Short mmCIF file of N, CA and C and ligand atoms in Angstrom, two decimals:
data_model
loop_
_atom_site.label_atom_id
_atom_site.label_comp_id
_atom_site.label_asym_id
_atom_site.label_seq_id
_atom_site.Cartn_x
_atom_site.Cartn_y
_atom_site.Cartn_z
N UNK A 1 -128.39 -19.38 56.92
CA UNK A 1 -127.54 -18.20 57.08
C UNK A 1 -126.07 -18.62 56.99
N UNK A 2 -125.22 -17.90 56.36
CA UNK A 2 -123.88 -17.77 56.50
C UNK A 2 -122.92 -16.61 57.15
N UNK A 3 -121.68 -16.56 56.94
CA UNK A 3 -121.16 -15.63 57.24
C UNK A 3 -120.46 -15.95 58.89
N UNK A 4 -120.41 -14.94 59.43
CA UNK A 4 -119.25 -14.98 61.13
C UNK A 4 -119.90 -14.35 62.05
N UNK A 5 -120.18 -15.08 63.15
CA UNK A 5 -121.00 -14.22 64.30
C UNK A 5 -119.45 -14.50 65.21
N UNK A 6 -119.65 -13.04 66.11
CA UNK A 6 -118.63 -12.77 67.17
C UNK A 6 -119.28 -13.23 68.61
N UNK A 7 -118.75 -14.01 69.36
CA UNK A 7 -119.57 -14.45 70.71
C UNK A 7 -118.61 -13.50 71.50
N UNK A 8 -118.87 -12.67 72.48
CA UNK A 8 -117.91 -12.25 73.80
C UNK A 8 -118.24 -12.67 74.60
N UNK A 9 -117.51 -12.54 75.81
CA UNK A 9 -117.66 -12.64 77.18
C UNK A 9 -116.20 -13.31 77.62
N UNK A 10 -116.64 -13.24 79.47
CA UNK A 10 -115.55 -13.69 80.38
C UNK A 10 -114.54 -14.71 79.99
N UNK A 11 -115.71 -15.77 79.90
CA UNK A 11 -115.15 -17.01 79.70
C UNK A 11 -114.17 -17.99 80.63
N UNK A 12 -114.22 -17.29 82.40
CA UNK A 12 -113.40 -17.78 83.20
C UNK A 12 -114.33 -19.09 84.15
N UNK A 13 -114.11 -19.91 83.98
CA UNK A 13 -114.02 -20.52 82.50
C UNK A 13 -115.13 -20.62 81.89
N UNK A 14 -115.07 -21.21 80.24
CA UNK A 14 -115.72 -21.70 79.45
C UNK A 14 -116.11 -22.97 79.73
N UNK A 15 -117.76 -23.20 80.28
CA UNK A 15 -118.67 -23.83 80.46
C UNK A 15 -119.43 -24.68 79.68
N UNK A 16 -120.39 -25.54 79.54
CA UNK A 16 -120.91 -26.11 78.79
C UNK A 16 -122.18 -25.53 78.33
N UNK A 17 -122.34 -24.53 78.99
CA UNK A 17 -123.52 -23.33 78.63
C UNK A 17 -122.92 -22.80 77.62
N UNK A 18 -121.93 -22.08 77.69
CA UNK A 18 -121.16 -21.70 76.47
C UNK A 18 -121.03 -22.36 75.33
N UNK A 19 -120.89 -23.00 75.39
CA UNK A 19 -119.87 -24.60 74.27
C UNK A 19 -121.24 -24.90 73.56
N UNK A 20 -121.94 -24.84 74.39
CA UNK A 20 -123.58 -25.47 73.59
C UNK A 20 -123.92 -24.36 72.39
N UNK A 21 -123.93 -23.02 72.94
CA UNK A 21 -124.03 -21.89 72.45
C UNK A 21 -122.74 -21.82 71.02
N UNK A 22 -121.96 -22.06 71.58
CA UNK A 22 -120.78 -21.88 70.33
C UNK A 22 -121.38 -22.96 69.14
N UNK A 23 -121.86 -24.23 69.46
CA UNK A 23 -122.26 -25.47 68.33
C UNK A 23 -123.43 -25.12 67.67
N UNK A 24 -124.32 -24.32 68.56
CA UNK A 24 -125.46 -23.88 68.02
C UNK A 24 -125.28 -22.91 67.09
N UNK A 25 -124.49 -22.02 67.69
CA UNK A 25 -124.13 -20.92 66.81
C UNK A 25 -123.14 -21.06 65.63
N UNK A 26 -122.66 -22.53 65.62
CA UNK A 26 -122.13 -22.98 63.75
C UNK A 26 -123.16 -23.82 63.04
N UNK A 27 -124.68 -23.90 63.55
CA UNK A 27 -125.35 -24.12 62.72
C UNK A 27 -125.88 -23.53 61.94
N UNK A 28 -125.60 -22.16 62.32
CA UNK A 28 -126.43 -20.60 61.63
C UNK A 28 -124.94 -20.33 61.19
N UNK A 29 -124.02 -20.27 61.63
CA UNK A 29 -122.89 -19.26 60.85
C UNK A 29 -121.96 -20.30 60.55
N UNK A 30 -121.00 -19.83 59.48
CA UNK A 30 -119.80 -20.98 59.09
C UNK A 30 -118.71 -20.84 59.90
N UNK A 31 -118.67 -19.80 60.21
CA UNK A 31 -117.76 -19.39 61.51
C UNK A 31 -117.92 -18.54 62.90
N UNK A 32 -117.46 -19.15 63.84
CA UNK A 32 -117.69 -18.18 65.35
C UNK A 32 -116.51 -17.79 65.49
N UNK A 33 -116.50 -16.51 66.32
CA UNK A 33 -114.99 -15.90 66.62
C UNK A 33 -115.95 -15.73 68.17
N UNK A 34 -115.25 -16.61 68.94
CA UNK A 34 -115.01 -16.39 70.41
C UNK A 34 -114.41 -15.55 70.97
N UNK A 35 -114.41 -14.56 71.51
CA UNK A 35 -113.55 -13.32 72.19
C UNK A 35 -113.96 -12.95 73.25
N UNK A 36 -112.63 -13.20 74.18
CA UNK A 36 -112.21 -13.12 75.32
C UNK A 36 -112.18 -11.84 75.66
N UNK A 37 -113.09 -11.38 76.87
CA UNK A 37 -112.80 -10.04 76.60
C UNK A 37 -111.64 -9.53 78.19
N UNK A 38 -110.99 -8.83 77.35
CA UNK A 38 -109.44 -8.26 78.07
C UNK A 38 -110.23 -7.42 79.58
N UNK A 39 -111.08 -6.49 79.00
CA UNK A 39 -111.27 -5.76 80.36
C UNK A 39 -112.52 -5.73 81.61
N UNK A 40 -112.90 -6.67 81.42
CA UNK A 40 -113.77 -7.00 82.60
C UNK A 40 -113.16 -8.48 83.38
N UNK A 41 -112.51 -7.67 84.77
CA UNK A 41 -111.73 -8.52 85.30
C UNK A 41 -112.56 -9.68 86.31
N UNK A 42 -113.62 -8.61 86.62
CA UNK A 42 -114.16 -9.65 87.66
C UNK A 42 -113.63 -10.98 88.52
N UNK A 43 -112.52 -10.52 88.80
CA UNK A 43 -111.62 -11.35 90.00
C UNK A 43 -111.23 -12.70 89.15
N UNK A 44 -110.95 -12.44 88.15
CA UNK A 44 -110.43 -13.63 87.21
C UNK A 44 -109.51 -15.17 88.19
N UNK A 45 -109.81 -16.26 88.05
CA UNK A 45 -108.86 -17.17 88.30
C UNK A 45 -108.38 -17.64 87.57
N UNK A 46 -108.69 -17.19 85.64
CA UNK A 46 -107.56 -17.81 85.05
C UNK A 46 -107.33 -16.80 83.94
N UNK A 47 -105.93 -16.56 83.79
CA UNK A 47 -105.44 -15.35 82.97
C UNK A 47 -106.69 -15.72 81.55
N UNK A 48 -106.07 -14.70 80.91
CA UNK A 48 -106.85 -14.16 79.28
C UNK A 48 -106.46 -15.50 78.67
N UNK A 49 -104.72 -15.74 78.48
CA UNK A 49 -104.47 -17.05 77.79
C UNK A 49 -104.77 -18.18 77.77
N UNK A 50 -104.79 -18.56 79.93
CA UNK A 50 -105.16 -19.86 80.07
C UNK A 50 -107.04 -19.94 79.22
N UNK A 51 -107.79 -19.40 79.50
CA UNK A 51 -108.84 -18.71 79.31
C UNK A 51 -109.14 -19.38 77.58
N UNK A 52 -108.10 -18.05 77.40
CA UNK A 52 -108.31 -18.68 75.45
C UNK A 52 -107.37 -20.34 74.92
N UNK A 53 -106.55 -20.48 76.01
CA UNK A 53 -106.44 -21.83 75.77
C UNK A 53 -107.20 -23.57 75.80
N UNK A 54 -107.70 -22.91 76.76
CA UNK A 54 -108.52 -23.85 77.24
C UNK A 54 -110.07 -24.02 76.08
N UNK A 55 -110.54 -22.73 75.93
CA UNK A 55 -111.87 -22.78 74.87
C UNK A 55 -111.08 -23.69 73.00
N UNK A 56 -109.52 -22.98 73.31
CA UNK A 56 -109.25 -23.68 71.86
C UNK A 56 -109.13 -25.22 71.92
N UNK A 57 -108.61 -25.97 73.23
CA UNK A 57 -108.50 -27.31 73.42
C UNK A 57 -110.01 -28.04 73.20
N UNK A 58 -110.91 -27.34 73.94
CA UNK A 58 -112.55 -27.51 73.60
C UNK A 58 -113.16 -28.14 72.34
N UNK A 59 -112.27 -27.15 71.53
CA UNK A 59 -113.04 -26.64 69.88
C UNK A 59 -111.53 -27.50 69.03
N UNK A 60 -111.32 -28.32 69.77
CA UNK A 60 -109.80 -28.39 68.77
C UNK A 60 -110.09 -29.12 67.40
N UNK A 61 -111.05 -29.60 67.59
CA UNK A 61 -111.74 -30.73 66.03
C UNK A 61 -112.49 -29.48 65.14
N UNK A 62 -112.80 -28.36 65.45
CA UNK A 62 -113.55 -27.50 64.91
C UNK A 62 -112.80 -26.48 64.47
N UNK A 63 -112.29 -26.52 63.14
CA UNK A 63 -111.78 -25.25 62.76
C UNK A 63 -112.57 -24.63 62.38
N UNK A 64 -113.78 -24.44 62.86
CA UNK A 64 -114.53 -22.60 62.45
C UNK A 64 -114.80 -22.30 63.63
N UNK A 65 -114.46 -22.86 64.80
CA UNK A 65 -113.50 -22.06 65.85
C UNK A 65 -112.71 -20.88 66.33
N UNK A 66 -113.07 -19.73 66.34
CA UNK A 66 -111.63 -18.93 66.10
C UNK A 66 -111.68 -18.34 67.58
N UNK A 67 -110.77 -18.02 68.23
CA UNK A 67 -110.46 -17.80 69.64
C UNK A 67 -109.42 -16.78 69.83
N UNK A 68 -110.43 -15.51 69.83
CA UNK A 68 -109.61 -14.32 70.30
C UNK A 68 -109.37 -13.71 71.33
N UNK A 69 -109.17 -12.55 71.28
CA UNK A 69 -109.18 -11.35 73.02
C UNK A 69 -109.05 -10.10 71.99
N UNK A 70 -109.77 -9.55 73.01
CA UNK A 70 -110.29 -7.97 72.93
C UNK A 70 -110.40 -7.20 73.79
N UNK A 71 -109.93 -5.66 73.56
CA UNK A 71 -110.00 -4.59 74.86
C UNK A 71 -110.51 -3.66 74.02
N UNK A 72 -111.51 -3.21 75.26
CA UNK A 72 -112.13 -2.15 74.84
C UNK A 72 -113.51 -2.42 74.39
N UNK A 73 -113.97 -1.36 73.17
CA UNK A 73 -115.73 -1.29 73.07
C UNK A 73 -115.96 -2.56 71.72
N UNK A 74 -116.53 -3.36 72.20
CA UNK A 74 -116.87 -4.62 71.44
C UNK A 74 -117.60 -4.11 70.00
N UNK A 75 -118.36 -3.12 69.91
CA UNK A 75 -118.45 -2.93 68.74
C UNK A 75 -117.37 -2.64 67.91
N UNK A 76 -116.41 -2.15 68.60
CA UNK A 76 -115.20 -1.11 67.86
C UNK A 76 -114.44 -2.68 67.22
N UNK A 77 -114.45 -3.90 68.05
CA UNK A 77 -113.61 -5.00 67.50
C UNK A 77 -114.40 -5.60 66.73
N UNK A 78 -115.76 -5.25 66.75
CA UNK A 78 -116.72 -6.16 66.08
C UNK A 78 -116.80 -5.74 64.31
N UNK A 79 -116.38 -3.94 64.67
CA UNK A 79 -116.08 -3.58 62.90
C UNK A 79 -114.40 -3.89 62.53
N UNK A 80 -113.63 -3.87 63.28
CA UNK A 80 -112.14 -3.90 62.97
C UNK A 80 -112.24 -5.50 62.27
N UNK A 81 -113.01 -6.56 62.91
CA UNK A 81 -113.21 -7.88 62.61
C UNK A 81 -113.83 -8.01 61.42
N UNK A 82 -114.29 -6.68 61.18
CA UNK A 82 -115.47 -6.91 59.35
C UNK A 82 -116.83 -7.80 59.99
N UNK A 83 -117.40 -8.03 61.01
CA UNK A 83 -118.53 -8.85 61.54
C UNK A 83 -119.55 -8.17 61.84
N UNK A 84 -120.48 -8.89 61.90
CA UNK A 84 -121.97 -7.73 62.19
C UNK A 84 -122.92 -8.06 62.93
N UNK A 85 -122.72 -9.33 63.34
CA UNK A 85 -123.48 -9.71 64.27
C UNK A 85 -122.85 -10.79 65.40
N UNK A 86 -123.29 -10.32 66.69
CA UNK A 86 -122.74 -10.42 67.76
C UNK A 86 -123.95 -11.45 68.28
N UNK A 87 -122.99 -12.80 68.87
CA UNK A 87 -124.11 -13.94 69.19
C UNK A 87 -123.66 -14.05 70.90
N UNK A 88 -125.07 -14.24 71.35
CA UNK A 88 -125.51 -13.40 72.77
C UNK A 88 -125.61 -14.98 73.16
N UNK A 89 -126.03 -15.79 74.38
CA UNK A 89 -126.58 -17.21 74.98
C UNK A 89 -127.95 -16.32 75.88
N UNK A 90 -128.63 -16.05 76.32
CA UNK A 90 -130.16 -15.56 76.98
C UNK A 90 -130.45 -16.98 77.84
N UNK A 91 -129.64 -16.64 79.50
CA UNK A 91 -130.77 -17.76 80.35
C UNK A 91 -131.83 -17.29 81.19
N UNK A 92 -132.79 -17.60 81.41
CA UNK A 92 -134.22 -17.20 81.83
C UNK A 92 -133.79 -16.24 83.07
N UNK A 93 -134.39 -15.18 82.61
CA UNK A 93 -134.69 -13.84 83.85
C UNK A 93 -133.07 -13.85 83.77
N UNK A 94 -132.23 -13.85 84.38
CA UNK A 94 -131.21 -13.47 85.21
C UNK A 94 -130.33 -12.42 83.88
N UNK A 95 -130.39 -13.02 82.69
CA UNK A 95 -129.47 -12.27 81.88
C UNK A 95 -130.39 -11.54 81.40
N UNK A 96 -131.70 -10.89 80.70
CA UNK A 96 -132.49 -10.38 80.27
C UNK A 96 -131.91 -8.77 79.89
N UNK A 97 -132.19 -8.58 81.18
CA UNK A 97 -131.97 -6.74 81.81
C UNK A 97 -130.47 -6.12 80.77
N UNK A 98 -129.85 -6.80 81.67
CA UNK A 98 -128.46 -6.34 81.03
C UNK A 98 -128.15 -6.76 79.44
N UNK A 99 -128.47 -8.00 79.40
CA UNK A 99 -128.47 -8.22 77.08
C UNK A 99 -129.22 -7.35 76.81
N UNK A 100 -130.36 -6.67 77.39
CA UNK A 100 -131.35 -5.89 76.46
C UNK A 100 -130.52 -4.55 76.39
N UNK A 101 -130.07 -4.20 77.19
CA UNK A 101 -129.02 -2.85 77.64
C UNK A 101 -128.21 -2.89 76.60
N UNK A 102 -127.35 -3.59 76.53
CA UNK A 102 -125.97 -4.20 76.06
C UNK A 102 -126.31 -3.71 74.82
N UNK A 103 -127.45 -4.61 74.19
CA UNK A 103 -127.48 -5.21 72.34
C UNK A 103 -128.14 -3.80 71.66
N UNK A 104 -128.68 -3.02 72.66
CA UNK A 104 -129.58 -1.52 72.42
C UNK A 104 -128.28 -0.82 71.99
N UNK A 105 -127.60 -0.53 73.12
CA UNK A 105 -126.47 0.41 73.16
C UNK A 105 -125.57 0.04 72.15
N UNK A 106 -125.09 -1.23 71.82
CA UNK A 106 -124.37 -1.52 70.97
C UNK A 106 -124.74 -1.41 69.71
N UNK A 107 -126.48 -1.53 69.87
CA UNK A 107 -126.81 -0.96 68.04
C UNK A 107 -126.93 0.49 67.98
N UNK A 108 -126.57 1.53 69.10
CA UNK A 108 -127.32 2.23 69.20
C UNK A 108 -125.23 3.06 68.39
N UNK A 109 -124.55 2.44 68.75
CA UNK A 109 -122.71 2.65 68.81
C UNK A 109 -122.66 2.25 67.03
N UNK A 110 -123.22 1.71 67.02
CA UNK A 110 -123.03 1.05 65.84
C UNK A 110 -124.39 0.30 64.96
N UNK A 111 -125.15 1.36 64.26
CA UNK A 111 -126.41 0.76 63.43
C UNK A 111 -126.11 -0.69 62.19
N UNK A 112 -124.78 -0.85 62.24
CA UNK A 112 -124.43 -2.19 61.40
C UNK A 112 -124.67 -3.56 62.07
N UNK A 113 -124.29 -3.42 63.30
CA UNK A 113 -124.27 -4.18 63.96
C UNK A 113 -125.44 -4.54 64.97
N UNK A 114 -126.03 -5.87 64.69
CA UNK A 114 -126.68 -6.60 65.39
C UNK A 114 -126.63 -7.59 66.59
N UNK A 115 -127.68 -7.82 67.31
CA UNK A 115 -126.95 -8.76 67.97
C UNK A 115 -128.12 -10.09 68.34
N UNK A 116 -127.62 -11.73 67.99
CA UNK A 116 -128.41 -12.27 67.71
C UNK A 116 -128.39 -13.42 69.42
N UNK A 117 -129.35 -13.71 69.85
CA UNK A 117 -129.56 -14.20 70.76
C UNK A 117 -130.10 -15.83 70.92
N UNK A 118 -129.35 -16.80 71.63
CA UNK A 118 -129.93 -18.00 71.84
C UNK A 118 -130.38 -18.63 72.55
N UNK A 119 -131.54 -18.84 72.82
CA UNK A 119 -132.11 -19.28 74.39
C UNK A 119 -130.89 -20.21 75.10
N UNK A 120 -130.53 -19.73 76.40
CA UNK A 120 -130.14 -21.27 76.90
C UNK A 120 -130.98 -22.63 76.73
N UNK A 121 -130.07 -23.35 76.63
CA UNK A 121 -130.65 -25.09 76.85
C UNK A 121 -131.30 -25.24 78.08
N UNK A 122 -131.92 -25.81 77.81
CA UNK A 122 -132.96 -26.47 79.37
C UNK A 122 -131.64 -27.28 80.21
N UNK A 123 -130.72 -28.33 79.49
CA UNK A 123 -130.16 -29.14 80.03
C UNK A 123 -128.52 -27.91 80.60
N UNK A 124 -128.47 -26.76 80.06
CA UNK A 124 -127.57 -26.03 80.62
C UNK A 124 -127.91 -24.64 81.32
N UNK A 125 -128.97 -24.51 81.25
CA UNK A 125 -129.47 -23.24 81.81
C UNK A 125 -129.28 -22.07 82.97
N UNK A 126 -128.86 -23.26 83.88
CA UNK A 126 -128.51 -23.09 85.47
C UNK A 126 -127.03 -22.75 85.64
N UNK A 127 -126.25 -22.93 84.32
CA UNK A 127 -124.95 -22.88 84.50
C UNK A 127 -123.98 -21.44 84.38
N UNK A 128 -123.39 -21.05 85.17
CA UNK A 128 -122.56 -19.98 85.10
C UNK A 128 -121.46 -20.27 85.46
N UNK A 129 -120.23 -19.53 85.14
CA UNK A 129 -119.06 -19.37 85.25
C UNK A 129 -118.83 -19.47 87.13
N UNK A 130 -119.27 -18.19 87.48
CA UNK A 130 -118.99 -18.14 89.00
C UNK A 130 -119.54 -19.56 89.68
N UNK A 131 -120.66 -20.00 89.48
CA UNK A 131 -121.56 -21.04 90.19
C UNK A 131 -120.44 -22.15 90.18
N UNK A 132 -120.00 -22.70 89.22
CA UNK A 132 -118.98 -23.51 88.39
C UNK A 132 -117.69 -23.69 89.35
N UNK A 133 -117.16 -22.29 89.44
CA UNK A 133 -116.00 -22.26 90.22
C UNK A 133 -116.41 -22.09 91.72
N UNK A 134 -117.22 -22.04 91.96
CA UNK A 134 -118.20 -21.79 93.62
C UNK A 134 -118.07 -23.50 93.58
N UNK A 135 -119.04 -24.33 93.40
CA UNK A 135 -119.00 -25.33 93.17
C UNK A 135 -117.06 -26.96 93.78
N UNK A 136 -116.75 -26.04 92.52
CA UNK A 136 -115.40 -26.78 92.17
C UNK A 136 -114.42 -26.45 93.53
N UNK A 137 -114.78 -25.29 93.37
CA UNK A 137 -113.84 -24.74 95.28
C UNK A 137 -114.42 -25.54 96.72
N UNK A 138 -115.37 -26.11 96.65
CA UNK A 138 -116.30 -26.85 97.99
C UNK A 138 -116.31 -27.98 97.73
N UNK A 139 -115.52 -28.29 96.56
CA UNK A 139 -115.36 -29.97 96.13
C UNK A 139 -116.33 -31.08 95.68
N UNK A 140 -117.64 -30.12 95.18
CA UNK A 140 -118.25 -30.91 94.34
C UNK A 140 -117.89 -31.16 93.29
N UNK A 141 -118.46 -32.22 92.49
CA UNK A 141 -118.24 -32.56 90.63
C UNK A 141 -118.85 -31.56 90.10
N UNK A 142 -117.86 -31.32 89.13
CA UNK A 142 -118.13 -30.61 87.70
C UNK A 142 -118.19 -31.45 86.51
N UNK A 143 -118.05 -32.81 86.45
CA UNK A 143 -118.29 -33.54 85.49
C UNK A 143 -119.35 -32.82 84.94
N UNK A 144 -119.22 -32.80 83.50
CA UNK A 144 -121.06 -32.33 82.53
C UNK A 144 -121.11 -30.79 82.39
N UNK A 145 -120.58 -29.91 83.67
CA UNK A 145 -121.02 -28.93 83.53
C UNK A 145 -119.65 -27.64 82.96
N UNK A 146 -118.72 -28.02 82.74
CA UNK A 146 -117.76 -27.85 81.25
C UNK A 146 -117.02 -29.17 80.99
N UNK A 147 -116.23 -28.58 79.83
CA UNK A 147 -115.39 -29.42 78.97
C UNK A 147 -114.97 -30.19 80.41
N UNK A 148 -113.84 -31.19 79.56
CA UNK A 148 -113.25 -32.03 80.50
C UNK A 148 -112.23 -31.74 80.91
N UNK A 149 -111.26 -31.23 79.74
CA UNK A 149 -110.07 -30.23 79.60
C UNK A 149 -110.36 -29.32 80.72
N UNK A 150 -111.01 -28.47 81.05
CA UNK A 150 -111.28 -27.30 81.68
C UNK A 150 -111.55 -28.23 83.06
N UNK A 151 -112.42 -29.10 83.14
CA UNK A 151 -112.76 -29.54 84.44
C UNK A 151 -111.17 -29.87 85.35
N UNK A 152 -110.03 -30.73 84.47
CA UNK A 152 -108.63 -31.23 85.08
C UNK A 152 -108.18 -29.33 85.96
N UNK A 153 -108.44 -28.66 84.50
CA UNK A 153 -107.56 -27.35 84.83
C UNK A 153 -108.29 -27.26 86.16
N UNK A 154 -109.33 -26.53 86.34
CA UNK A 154 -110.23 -25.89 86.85
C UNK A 154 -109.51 -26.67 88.62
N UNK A 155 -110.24 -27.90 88.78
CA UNK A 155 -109.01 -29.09 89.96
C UNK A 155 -107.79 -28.28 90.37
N UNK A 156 -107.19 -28.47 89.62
CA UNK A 156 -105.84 -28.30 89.94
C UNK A 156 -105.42 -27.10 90.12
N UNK A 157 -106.35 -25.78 89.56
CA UNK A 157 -105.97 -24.67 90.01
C UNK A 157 -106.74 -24.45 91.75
N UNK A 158 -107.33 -24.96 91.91
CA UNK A 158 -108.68 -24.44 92.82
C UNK A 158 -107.96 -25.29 93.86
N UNK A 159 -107.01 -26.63 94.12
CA UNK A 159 -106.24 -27.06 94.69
C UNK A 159 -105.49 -26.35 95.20
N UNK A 160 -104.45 -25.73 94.49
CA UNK A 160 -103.61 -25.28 94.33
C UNK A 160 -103.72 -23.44 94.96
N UNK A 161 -105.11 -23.27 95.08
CA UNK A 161 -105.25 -21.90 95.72
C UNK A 161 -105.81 -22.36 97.33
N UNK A 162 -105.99 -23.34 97.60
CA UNK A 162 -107.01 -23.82 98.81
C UNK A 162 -105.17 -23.81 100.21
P1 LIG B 1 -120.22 -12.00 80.46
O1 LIG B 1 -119.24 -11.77 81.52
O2 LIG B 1 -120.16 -11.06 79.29
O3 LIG B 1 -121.64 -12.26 80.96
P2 LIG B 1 -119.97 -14.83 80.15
O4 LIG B 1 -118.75 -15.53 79.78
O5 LIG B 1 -120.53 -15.05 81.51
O6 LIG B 1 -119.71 -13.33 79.83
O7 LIG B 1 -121.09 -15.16 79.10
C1 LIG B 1 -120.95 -14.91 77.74
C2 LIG B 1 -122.28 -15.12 77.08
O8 LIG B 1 -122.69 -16.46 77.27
C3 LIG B 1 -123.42 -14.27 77.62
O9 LIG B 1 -124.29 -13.97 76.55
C4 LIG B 1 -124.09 -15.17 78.61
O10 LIG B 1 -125.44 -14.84 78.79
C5 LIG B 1 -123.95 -16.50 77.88
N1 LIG B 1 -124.02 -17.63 78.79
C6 LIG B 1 -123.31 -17.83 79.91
N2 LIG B 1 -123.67 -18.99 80.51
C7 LIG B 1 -124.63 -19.54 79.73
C8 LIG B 1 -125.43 -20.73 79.81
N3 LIG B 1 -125.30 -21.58 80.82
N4 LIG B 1 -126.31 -20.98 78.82
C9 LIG B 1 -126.44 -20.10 77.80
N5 LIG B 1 -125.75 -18.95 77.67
C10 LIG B 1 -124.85 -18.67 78.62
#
């Protein structure tokens, strides 16, 4: 397969659950467009920029990389983008309910648009954003479980709020 799959989500931060998902997902497409999405705040600890900065430091050897932000209805950016299929990560039970919701409604907004799904990794499965920063705030290691880049940030902000 060729062509551009759009990944969304939080991304506060970008995890190694993610990152796995983004490499996987340039084996099927020549390009990923990562997008940050603007309006689900869910008690953010790191702005939209730090956010999209940090995923571009990640991906910095990878220019089919692309690292956006978006507000509003993801299909609506997903046609403004010319893209048609929207690449999902699926970890056992917990995300199910809501991707099945999501990828319905979104084909349901938009019959062009698909949305393609990748099992989590066994070796990242367990990993979420909140868990991550739950974690990093009680002063365990995050070594492994994002970038490294993100792990310094992640420190020093979570310091810096304590
Ligand atoms: P959202 O807030 O939209 O759930 P996230 O940033 O948490 O956004 O996740 C974006 C996408 O990445 C979702 O499809 C989510 O299921 C997936 N994802 C998150 N963590 C992992 C993981 N550890 N392994 C695989 N996929 C994941």
């Amino acid at each position: 397969m060729s062509g551009i799959a759009l990944y969304p989500g939080s991304f506060d931060p970008v995890t190694t659950g993610h990152t796995n998902i983004i490499r996987r997902g340039l084996q099927i497409f020549d390009t990923v467009i990562v997008a940050v999405a603007r309006n689900i705040s869910k008690n953010a600890l790191f702005s939209i920029d730090e956010r999209m900065e940090m995923i571009r430091d990640a991906f910095a050897d990878q220019p089919n990389v692309i690292v956006e932000s978006f507000e509003g209805l993801l299909v609506q950016y997903a046609r403004q983008r010319e893209v048609t299929c929207i690449l999902r990560g699926l970890r056992a039970v917990e995300d199910f309910e809501y991707e099945y919701q999501m990828a319905n409604m979104n084909r349901k907004l938009n019959s062009d648009i698909d949305t393609l799904f990748l099992m989590a990794d066994p070796t990242t499965f367990f990993l979420s954003s909140r868990l991550v920063k739950e974690v990093a705030t009680l002063g365990g290691d995050i070594s492994g479980v994002v970038p490294e880049n993100v792990r310094v940030r992640l420190l020093e902000r979570v310091a810096n709020k304590s």
